[in-house]
PDB file of C-alpha atoms in Angstrom:
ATOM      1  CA  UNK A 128       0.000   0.000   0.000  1.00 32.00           C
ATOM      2  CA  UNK A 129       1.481   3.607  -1.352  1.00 33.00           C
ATOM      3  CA  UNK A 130       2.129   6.203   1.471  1.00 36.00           C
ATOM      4  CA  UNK A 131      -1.157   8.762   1.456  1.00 35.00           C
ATOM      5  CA  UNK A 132       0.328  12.194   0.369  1.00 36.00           C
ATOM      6  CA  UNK A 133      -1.691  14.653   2.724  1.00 36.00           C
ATOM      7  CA  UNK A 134      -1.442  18.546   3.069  1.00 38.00           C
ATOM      8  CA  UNK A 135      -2.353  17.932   6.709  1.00 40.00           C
ATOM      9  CA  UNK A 136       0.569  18.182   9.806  1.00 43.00           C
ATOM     10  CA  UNK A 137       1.739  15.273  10.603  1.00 49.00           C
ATOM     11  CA  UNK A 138       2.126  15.948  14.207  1.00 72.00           C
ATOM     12  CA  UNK A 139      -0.353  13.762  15.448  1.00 95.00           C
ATOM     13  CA  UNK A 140      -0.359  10.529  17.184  1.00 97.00           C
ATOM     14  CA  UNK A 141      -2.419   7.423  15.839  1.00 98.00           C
ATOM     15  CA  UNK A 142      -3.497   5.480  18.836  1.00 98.00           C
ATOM     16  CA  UNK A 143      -4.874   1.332  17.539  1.00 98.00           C
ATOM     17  CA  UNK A 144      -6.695  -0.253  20.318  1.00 97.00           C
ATOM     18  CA  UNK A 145      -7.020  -3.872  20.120  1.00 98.00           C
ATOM     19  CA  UNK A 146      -6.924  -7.139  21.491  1.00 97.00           C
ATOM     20  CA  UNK A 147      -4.404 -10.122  20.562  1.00 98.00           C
ATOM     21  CA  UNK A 148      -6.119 -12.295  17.640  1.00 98.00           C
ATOM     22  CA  UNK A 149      -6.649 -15.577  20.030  1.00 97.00           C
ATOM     23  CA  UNK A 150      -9.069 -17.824  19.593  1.00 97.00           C
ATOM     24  CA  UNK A 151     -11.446 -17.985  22.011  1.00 96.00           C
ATOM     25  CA  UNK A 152     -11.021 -14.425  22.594  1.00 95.00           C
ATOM     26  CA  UNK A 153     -12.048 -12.674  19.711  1.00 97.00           C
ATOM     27  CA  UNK A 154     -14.997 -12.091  17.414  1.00 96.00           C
ATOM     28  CA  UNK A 155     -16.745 -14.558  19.502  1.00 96.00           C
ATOM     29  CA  UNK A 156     -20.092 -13.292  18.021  1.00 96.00           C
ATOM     30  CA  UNK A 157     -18.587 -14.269  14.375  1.00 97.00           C
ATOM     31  CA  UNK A 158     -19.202 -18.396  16.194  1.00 95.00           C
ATOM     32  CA  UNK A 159     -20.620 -20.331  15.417  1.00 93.00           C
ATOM     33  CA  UNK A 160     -20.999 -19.725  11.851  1.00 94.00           C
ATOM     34  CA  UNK A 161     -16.996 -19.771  12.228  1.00 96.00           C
ATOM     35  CA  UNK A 162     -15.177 -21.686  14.125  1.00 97.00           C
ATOM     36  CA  UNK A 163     -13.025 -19.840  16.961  1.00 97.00           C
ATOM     37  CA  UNK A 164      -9.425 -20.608  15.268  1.00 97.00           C
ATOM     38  CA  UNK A 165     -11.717 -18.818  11.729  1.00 97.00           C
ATOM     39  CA  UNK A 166     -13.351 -16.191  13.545  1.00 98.00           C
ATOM     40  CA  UNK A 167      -9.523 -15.479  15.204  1.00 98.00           C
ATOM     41  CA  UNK A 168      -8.448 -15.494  11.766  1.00 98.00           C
ATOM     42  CA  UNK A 169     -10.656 -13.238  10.443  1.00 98.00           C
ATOM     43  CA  UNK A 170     -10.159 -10.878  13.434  1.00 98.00           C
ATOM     44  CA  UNK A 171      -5.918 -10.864  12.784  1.00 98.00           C
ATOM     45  CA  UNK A 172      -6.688  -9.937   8.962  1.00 98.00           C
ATOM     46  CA  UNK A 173      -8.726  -7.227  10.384  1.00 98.00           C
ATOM     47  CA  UNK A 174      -6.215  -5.882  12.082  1.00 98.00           C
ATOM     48  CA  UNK A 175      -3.873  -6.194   9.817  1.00 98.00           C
ATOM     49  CA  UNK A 176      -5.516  -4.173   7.232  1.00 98.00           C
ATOM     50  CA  UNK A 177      -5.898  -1.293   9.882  1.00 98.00           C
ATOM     51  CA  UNK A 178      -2.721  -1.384  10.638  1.00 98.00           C
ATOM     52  CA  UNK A 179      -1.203  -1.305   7.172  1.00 98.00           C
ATOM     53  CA  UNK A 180      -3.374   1.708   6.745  1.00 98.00           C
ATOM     54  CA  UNK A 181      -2.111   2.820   9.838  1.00 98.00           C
ATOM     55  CA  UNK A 182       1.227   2.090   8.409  1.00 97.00           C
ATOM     56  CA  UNK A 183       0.286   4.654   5.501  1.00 97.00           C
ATOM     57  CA  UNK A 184      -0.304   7.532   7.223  1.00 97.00           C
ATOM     58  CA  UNK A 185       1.768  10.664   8.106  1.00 95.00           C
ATOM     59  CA  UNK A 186       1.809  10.860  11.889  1.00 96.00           C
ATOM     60  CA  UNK A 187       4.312  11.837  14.609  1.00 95.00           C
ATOM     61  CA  UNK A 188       3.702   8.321  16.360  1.00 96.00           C
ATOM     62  CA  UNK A 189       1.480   4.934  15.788  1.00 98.00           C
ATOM     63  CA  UNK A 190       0.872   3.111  18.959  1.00 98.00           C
ATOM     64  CA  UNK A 191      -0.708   0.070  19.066  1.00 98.00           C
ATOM     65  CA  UNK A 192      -2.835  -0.035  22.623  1.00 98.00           C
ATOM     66  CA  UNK A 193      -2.828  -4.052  22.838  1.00 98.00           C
ATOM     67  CA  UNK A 194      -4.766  -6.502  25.235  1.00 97.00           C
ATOM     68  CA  UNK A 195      -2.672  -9.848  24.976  1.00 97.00           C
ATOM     69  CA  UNK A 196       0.780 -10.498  23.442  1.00 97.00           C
ATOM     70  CA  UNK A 197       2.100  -9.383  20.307  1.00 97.00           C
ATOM     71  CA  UNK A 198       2.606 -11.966  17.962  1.00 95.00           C
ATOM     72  CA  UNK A 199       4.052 -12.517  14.056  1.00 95.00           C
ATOM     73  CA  UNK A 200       0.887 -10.324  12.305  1.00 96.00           C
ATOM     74  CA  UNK A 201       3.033  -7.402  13.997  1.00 97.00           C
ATOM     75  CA  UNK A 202       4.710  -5.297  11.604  1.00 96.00           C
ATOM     76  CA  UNK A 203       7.338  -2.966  12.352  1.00 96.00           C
ATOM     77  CA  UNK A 204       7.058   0.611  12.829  1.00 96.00           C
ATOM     78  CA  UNK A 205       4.533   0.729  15.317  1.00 97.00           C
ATOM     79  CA  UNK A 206       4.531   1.302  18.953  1.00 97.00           C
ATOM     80  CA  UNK A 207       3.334  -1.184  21.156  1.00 98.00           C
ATOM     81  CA  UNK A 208       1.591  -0.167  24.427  1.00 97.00           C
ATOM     82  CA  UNK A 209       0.112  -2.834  26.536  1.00 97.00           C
ATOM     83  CA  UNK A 210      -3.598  -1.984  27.622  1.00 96.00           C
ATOM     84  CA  UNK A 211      -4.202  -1.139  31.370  1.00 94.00           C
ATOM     85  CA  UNK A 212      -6.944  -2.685  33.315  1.00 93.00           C
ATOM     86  CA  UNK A 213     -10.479  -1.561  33.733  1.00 94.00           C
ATOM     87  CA  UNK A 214     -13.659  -1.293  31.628  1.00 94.00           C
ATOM     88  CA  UNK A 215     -13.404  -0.203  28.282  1.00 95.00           C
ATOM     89  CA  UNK A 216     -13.932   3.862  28.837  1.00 96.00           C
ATOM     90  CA  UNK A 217     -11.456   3.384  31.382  1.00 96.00           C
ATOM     91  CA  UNK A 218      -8.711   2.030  28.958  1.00 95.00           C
ATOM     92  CA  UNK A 219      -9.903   4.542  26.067  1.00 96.00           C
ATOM     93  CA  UNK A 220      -9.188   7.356  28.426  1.00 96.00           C
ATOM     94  CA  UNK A 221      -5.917   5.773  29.510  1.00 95.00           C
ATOM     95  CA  UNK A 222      -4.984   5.448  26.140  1.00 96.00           C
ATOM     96  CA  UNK A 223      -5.424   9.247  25.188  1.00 95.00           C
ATOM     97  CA  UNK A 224      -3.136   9.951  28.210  1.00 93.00           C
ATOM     98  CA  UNK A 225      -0.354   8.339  26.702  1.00 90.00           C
ATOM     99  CA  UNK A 226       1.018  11.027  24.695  1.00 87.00           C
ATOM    100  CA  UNK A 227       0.605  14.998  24.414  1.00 86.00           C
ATOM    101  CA  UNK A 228      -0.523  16.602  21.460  1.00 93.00           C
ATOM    102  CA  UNK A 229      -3.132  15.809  19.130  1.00 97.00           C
ATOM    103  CA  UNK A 230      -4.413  11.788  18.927  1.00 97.00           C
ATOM    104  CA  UNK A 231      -6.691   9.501  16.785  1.00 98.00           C
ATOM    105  CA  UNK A 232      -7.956   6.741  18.224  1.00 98.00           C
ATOM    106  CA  UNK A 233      -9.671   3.514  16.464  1.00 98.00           C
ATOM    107  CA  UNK A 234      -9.644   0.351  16.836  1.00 97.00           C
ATOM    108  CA  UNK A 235      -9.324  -3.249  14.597  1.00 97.00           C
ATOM    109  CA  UNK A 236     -12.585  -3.896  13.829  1.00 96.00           C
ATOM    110  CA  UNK A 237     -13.133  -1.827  10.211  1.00 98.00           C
ATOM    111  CA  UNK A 238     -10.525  -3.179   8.011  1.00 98.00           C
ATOM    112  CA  UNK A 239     -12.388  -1.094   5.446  1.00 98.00           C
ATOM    113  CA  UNK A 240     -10.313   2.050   7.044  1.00 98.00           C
ATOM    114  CA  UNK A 241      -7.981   3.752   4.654  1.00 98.00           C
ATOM    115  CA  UNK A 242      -4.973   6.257   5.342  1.00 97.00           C
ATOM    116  CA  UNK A 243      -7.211   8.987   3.535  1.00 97.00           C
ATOM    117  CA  UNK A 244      -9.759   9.059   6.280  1.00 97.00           C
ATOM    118  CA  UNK A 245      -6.860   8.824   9.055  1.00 98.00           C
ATOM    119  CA  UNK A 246      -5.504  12.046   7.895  1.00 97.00           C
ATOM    120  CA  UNK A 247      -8.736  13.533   7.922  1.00 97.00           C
ATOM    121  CA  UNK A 248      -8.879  12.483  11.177  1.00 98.00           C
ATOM    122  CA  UNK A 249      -5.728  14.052  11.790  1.00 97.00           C
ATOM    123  CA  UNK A 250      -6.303  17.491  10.511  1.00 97.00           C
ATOM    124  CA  UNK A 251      -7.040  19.806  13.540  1.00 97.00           C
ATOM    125  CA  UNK A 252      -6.863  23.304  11.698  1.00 95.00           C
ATOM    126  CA  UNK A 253     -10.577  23.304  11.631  1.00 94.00           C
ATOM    127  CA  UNK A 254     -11.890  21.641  14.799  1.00 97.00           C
ATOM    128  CA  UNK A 255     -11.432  20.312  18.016  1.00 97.00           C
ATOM    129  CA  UNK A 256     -12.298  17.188  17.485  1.00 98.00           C
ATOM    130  CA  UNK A 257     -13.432  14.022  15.175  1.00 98.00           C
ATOM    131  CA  UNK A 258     -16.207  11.581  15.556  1.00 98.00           C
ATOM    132  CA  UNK A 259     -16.341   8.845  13.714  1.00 98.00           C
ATOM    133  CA  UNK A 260     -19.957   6.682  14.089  1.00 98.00           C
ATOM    134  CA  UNK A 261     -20.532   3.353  13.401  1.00 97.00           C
ATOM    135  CA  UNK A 262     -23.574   1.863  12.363  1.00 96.00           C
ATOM    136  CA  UNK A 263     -24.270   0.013  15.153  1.00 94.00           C
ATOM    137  CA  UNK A 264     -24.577   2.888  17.597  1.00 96.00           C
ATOM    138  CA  UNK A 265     -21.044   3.071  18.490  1.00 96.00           C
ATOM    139  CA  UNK A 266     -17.898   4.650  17.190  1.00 97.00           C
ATOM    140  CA  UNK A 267     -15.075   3.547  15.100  1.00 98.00           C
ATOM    141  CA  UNK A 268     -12.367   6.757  15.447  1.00 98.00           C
ATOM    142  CA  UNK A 269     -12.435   9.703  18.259  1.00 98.00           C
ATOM    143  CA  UNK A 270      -9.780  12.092  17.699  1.00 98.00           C
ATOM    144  CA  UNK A 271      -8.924  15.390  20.051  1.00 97.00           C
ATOM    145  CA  UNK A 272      -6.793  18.199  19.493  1.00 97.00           C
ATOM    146  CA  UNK A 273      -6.370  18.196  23.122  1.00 95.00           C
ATOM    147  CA  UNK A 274      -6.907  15.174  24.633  1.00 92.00           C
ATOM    148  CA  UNK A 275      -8.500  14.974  27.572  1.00 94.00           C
ATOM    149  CA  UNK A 276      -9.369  11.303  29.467  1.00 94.00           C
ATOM    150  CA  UNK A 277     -12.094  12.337  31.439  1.00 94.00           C
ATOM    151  CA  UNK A 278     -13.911  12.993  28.138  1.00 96.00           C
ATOM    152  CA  UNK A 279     -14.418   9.090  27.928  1.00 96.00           C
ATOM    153  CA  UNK A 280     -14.561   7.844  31.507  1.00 95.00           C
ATOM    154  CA  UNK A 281     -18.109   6.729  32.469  1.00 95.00           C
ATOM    155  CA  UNK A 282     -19.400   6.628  29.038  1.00 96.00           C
ATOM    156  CA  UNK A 283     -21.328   3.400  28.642  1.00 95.00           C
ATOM    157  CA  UNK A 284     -19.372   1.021  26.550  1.00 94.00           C
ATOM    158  CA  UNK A 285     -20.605  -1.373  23.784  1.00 90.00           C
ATOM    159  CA  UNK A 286     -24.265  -0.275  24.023  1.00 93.00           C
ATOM    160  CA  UNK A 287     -26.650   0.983  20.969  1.00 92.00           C
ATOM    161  CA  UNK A 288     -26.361   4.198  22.395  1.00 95.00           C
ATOM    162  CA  UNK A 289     -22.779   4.678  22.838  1.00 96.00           C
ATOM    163  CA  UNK A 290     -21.757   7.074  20.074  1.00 96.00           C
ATOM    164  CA  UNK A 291     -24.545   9.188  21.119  1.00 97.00           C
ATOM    165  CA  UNK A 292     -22.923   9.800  24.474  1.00 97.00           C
ATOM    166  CA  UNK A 293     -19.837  10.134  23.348  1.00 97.00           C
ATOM    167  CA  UNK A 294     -20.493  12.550  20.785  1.00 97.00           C
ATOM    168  CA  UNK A 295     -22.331  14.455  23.104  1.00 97.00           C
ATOM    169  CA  UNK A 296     -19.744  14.384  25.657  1.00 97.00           C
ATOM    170  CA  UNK A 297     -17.531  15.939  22.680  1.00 97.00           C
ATOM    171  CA  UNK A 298     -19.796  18.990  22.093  1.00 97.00           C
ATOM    172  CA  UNK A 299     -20.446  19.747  26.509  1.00 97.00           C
ATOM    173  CA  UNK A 300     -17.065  20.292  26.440  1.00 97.00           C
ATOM    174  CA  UNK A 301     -17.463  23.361  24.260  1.00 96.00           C
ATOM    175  CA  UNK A 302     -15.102  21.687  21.612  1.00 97.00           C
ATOM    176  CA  UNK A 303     -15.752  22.371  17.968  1.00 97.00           C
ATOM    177  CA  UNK A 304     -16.764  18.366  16.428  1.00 98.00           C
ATOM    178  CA  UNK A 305     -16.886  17.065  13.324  1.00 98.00           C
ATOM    179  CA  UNK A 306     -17.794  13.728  11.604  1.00 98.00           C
ATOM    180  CA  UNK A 307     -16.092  11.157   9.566  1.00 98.00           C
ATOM    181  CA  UNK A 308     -18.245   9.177   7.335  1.00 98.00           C
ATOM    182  CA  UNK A 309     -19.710   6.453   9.335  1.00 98.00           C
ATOM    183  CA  UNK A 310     -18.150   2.769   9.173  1.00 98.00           C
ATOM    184  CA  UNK A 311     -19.512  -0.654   9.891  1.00 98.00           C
ATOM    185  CA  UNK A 312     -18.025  -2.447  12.311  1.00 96.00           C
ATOM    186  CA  UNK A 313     -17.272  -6.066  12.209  1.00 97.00           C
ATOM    187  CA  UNK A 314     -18.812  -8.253  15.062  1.00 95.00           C
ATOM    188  CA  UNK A 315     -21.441 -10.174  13.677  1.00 97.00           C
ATOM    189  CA  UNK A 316     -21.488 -12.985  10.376  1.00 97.00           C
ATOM    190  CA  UNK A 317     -23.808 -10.348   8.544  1.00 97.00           C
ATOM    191  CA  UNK A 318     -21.473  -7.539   8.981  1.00 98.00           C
ATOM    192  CA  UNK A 319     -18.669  -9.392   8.276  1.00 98.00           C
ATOM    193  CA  UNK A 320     -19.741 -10.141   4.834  1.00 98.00           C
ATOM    194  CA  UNK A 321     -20.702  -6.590   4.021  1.00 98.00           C
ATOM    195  CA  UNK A 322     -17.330  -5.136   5.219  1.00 98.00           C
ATOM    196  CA  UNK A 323     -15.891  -7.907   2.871  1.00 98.00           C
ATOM    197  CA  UNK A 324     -18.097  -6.922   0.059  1.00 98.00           C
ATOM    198  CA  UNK A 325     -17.207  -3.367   0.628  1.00 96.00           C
ATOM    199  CA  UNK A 326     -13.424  -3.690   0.658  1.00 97.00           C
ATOM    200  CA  UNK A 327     -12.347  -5.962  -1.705  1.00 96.00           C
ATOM    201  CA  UNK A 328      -8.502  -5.608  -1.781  1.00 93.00           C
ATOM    202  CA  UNK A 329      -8.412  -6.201   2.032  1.00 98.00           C
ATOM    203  CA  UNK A 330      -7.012  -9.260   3.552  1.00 98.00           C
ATOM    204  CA  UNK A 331     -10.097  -9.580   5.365  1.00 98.00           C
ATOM    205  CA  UNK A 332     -12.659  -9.995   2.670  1.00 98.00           C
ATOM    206  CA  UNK A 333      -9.970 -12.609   0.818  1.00 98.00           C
ATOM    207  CA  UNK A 334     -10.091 -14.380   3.866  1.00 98.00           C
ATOM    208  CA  UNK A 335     -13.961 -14.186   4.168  1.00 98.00           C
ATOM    209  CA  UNK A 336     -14.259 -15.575   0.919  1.00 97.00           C
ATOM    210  CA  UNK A 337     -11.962 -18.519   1.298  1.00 97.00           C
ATOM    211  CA  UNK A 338     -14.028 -19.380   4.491  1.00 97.00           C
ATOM    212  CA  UNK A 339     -17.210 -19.086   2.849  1.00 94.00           C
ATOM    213  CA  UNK A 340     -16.355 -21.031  -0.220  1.00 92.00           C
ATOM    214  CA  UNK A 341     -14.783 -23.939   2.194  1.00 85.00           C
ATOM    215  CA  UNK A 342     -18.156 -24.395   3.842  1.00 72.00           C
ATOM    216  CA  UNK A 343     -20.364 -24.557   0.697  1.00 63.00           C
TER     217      UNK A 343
END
């Protein structure tokens, strides 16, 4: 994949939060239409593809924010950070105080992603902050010019309304926000085959459609 050229500054840190591909683990709602060892699988090529586009971005720093071990789908050049304990708005806000200076967060489960909407998510000179929804009431990217952790602590995690906190949060805090196009993210067997359909190139939908073809 071919470095994005952006006019944006590149001073910005690109935070990955994820959790080590095990099976057993992850994408346990992908089971049992795959097995665990297929939904794990599935879940590493996800990652993979977020972090090549990761990979392909201009920024100062690209951490990866892991739960679990690091393990041969690591490439080089990023930053790994292991995750702290706690709930998940808990580790989201730890994450953000990692580093000074502007940060986008997201995390593995849109391998759909590309660097062009990471530098959007990058550029500051207009706002205070990014949102990036996901269809299932969630978000997919949060980025802050200034971050601030107690922007995330107490919001309710992994619920329909989630984004809608968060986003609100955003705006309380008197911070200019804007949106990134809405992504789908990958937890059930239905989205995984429309993130596959939609990204074609992407390890992940090869994958998907080796899988699918073996159980026909």
């Amino acid at each position: 994949m071919s470095t994005f050229e952006s006019d944006c500054d590149d001073e910005g840190t690109l935070l990955v939060v994820a959790k080590a591909p095990v099976p057993g683990r992850v994408k346990t709602r992908l089971t049992p239409h795959f097995t665990p060892q297929q939904a794990a699988a599935l879940a590493r090529a996800a990652l993979q593809d977020t972090l090549d586009a990761v990979l392909a971005t201009p920024a100062r720093r690209r951490v990866l924010y892991l739960d679990g071990a690091p393990g041969q789908w690591l490439p080089d050049g990023l930053e790994v950070v292991p995750q702290c304990a706690g709930g998940l708005d808990a580790r989201l806000a730890a994450a953000f105080a990692l580093y000074g200076g502007p940060a986008l967060l997201i995390g593995m489960d849109t391998p759909q992603v590309t660097p062009e909407l990471l530098a959007q998510g990058l550029d500051f000179t207009r706002t205070g902050a990014w949102f990036g929804p996901a269809l299932d009431g969630g978000f997919w990217a949060l980025g802050l010019a200034e971050p601030d952790p107690a922007l995330l602590r107490g919001v309710p995690m992994s619920v329909a309304h989630t984004g809608e906190v968060q986003r609100r949060r955003l705006t309380a805090s008197g911070r200019a926000v804007r949106d990134l196009p809405a992504l789908r993210d990958v937890d059930t067997p239905d989205d995984a085959a429309l993130v596959a359909a939609a990204a074609p190139g992407t390890r992940f939908a090869v994958l998907h459609a080796e899988l699918c073809a073996a159980v026909r």
